[in-house]
Amino acid sequence: MINFCMERILLVILSLTLFSLLFFMVRGDKESKLGVIMKGQSFIEGLKIVHRQNGREDWILTAKRADIDEKGDKALLSGMAVTIAGKGISVYADKGSYDMNTRRLTVDGKAVAKGDSYSIATEGVEFDGAGGSLKADGSVLIEARKFTVQGTGMDADNTGQTLRIRKDVKAIFHN
């Protein structure tokens, strides 16, 4: 009789242990799929930031991974893309950072912007999401069907739809 009771108690304890283990495994799996911030060195997988202005989407930032700093106001991004809504422009870069307070996006290394009929490649890009302006200090290469422009440094204004190459400008026109 004592063996029977001990077997039942052992079976109940084993069942509770397995149930708890299963519960924590499922809960942990859901957290990783949702990209929840982890404790310790915090990061988010599958980041998406949507900037709205006057009730409409202005731009969308996506990144494969965002490592959050200790203060929680800056994110180091990898595998990032910015889509400018209504303009048909997407910007791609391997690495960058995003300041959540100022809404400034800085690209480390090469960035490539692609539109319907052109592409722009540059380095050292800083994008001000609040003001809609973009600055680049590195070399710039603009390629379109009928022309190619090279130079150093670039200023662009999304609201005024202007683009200015600062110096060493060379333009080649194709037939």
CSV table of N, CA, C and O in Angstrom, one decimal, residues 9 17 31 47 59 77 116 126 153 164-165:
chain,number,residue,atom,x,y,z
A,9,ILE,N,2.5,9.6,-5.8
A,9,ILE,CA,3.1,10.8,-5.5
A,9,ILE,C,4.2,11.1,-6.5
A,9,ILE,O,4.3,12.2,-7.1
A,17,THR,N,6.3,18.4,-13.1
A,17,THR,CA,7.6,18.8,-13.7
A,17,THR,C,7.6,18.9,-15.2
A,17,THR,O,8.0,19.9,-15.8
A,31,GLU,N,8.0,34.0,-27.1
A,31,GLU,CA,8.7,35.3,-26.9
A,31,GLU,C,9.8,35.5,-28.0
A,31,GLU,O,9.9,36.6,-28.5
A,47,LEU,N,12.8,43.9,-36.3
A,47,LEU,CA,12.4,45.3,-36.0
A,47,LEU,C,11.7,46.0,-37.1
A,47,LEU,O,12.1,45.9,-38.3
A,59,TRP,N,7.7,57.0,-43.7
A,59,TRP,CA,8.8,56.0,-44.0
A,59,TRP,C,8.7,54.9,-43.0
A,59,TRP,O,8.1,55.0,-41.9
A,77,LEU,N,21.6,48.7,-35.6
A,77,LEU,CA,20.9,47.9,-36.5
A,77,LEU,C,21.8,47.1,-37.4
A,77,LEU,O,22.9,47.5,-37.8
A,116,ASP,N,12.5,53.4,-59.1
A,116,ASP,CA,12.0,52.7,-60.3
A,116,ASP,C,13.0,52.7,-61.4
A,116,ASP,O,13.2,51.7,-62.1
A,126,GLU,N,23.3,60.1,-42.9
A,126,GLU,CA,22.6,60.4,-41.7
A,126,GLU,C,21.2,60.9,-42.2
A,126,GLU,O,21.1,61.9,-43.0
A,153,GLY,N,29.9,63.9,-51.1
A,153,GLY,CA,29.0,64.6,-50.3
A,153,GLY,C,27.6,64.8,-50.9
A,153,GLY,O,27.5,65.1,-52.1
A,164,ARG,N,21.4,67.5,-53.8
A,164,ARG,CA,22.6,68.3,-54.2
A,164,ARG,C,23.8,67.5,-53.9
A,164,ARG,O,24.0,67.0,-52.8
A,165,ILE,N,24.7,67.4,-54.9
A,165,ILE,CA,26.0,66.8,-54.7
A,165,ILE,C,27.0,68.0,-54.4
A,165,ILE,O,27.0,69.0,-55.1
